[in-house]
Tab-separated table of C-alpha atoms in Angstrom:
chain	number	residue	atom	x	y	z
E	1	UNK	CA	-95.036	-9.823	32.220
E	2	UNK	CA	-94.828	-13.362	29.919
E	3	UNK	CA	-91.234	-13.666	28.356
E	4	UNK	CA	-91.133	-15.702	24.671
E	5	UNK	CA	-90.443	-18.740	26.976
E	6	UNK	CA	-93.262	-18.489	29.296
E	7	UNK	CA	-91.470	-17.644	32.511
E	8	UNK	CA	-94.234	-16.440	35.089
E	9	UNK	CA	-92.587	-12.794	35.152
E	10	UNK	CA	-89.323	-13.462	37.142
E	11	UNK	CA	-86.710	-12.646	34.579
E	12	UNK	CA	-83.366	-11.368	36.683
E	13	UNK	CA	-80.746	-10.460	33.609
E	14	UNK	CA	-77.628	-9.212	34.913
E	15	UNK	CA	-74.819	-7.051	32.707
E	16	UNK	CA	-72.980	-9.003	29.820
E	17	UNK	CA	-71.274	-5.967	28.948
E	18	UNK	CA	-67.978	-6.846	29.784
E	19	UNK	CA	-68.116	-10.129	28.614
E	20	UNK	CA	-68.671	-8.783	25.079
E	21	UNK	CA	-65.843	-5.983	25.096
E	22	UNK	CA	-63.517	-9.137	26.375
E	23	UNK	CA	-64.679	-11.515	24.076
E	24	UNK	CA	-65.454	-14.054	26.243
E	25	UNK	CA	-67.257	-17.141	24.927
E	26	UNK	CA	-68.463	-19.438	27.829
E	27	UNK	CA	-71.780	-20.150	28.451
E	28	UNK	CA	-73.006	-22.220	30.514
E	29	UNK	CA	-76.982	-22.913	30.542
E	30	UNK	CA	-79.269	-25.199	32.720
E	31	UNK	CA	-83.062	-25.497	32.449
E	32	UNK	CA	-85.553	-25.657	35.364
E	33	UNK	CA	-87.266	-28.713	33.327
E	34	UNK	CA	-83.971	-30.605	33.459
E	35	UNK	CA	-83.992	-30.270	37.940
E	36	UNK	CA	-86.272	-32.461	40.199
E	37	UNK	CA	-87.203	-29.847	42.329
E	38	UNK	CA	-88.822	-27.187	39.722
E	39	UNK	CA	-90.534	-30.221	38.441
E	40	UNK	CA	-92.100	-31.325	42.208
E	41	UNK	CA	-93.413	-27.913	42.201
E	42	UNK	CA	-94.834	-27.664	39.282
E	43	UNK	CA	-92.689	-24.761	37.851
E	44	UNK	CA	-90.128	-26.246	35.771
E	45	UNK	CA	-90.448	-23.126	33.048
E	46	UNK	CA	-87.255	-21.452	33.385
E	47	UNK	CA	-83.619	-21.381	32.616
E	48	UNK	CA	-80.329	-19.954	34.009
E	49	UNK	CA	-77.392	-18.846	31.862
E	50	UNK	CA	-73.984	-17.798	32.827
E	51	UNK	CA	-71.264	-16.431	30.893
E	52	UNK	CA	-67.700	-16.973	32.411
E	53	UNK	CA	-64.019	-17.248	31.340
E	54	UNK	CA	-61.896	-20.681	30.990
E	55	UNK	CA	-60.617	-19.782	34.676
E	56	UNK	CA	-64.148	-18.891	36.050
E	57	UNK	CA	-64.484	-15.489	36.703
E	58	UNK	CA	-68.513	-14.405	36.516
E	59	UNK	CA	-69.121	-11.726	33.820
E	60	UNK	CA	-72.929	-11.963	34.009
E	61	UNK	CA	-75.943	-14.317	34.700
E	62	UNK	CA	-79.552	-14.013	33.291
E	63	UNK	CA	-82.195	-16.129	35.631
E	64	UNK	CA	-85.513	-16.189	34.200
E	65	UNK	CA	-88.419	-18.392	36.036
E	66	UNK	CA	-89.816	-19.124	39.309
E	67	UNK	CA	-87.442	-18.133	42.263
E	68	UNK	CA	-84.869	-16.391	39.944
E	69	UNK	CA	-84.441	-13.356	42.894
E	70	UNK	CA	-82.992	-16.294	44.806
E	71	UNK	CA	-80.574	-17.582	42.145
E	72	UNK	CA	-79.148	-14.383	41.054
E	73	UNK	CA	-78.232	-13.562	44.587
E	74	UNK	CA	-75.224	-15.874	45.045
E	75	UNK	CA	-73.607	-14.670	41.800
E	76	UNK	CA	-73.879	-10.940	42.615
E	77	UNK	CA	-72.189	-11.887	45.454
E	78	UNK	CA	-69.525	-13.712	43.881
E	79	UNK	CA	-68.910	-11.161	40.922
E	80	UNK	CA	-68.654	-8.118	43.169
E	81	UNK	CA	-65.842	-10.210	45.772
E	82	UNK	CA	-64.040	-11.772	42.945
E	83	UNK	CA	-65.216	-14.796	43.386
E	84	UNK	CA	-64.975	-18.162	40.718
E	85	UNK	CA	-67.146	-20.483	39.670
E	86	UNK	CA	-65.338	-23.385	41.222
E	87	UNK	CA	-65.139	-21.744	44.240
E	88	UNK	CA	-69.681	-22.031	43.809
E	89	UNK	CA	-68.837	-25.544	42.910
E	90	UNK	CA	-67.296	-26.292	45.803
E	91	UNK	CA	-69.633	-24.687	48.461
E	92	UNK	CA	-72.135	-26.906	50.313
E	93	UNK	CA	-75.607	-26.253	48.657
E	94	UNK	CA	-78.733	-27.436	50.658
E	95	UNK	CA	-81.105	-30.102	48.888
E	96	UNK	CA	-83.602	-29.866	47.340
E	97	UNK	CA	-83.332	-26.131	46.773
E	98	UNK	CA	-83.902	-23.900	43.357
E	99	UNK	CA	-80.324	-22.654	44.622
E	100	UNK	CA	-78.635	-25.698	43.886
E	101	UNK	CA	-79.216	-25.026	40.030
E	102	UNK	CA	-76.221	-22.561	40.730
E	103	UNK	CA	-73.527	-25.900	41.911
E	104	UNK	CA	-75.117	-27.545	39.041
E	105	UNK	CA	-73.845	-24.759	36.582
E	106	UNK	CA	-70.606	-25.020	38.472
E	107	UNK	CA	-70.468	-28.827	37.637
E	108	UNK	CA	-71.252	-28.401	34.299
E	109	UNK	CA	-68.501	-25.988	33.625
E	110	UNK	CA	-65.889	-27.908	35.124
E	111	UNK	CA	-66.998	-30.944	33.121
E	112	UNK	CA	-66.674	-28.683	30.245
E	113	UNK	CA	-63.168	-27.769	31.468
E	114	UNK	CA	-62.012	-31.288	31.867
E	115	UNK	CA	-63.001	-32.180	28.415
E	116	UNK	CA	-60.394	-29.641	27.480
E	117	UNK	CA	-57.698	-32.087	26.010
E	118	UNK	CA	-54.467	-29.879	27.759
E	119	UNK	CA	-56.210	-29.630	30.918
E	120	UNK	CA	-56.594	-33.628	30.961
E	121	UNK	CA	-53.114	-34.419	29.899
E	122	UNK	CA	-52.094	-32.320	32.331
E	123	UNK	CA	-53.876	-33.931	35.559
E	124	UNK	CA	-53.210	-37.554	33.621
E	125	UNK	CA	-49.555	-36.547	34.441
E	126	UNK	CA	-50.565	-34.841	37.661
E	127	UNK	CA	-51.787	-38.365	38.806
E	128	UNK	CA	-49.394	-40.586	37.258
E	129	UNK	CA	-46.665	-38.823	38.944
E	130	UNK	CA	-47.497	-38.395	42.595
């Protein structure tokens, strides 16, 4: 099975549907080409995609490449015990592992979050005060 962007057959999708009846709009995306470790090994074709709220809760991943069964794991886990994004962001990852595409995610979301203008004025304050 070839996908239009020539992912070696490991496409994991898992359900948006909830997403879309809540109207949620985050999306956070990072490409194998982009991580050391799918390029050492020669199989940088691939992406991941999640789609979470501002506060992190997991409505539905799509993992498409090389070692995409491993990927999809931890946020199957983390949407059936409630779990957040952060809380993925803040777990120990081991390195150099296709798995630690899912912290990177993680990272990238929060940086999206603290580019939020309220959210910085509010830890500005945060800091200046204590």
């Amino acid at each position: 099975m070839q996908s239009r962007c020539n992912a070696p057959g490991h496409v994991i999708p898992h359900e948006f549907g909830d997403a879309v009846s809540e109207k949620i709009e985050i999306k956070i995306k990072t490409n194998y080409e982009d991580y050391g470790r799918t390029i050492a090994d020669g199989k940088a074709v691939g992406f991941v995609k999640v789609l979470v709220s501002s506060f992190g809760k997991i409505y539905g991943v799509t993992a498409v490449g090389e070692a995409a069964s491993e990927i999809i794991h931890e946020y199957i886990l983390a949407m059936h015990k409630h779990i957040r994004l952060h809380d993925i962001m803040l777990m120990q990852h081991a390195f150099p592992t296709i798995a630690l595409l899912n912290k990177r995610i993680a990272e990238e979301w929060m940086m999206k979050k603290m580019a939020d203008s309220r959210l910085q004025k509010t830890v500005q304050f945060l800091f200046r005060r204590f």
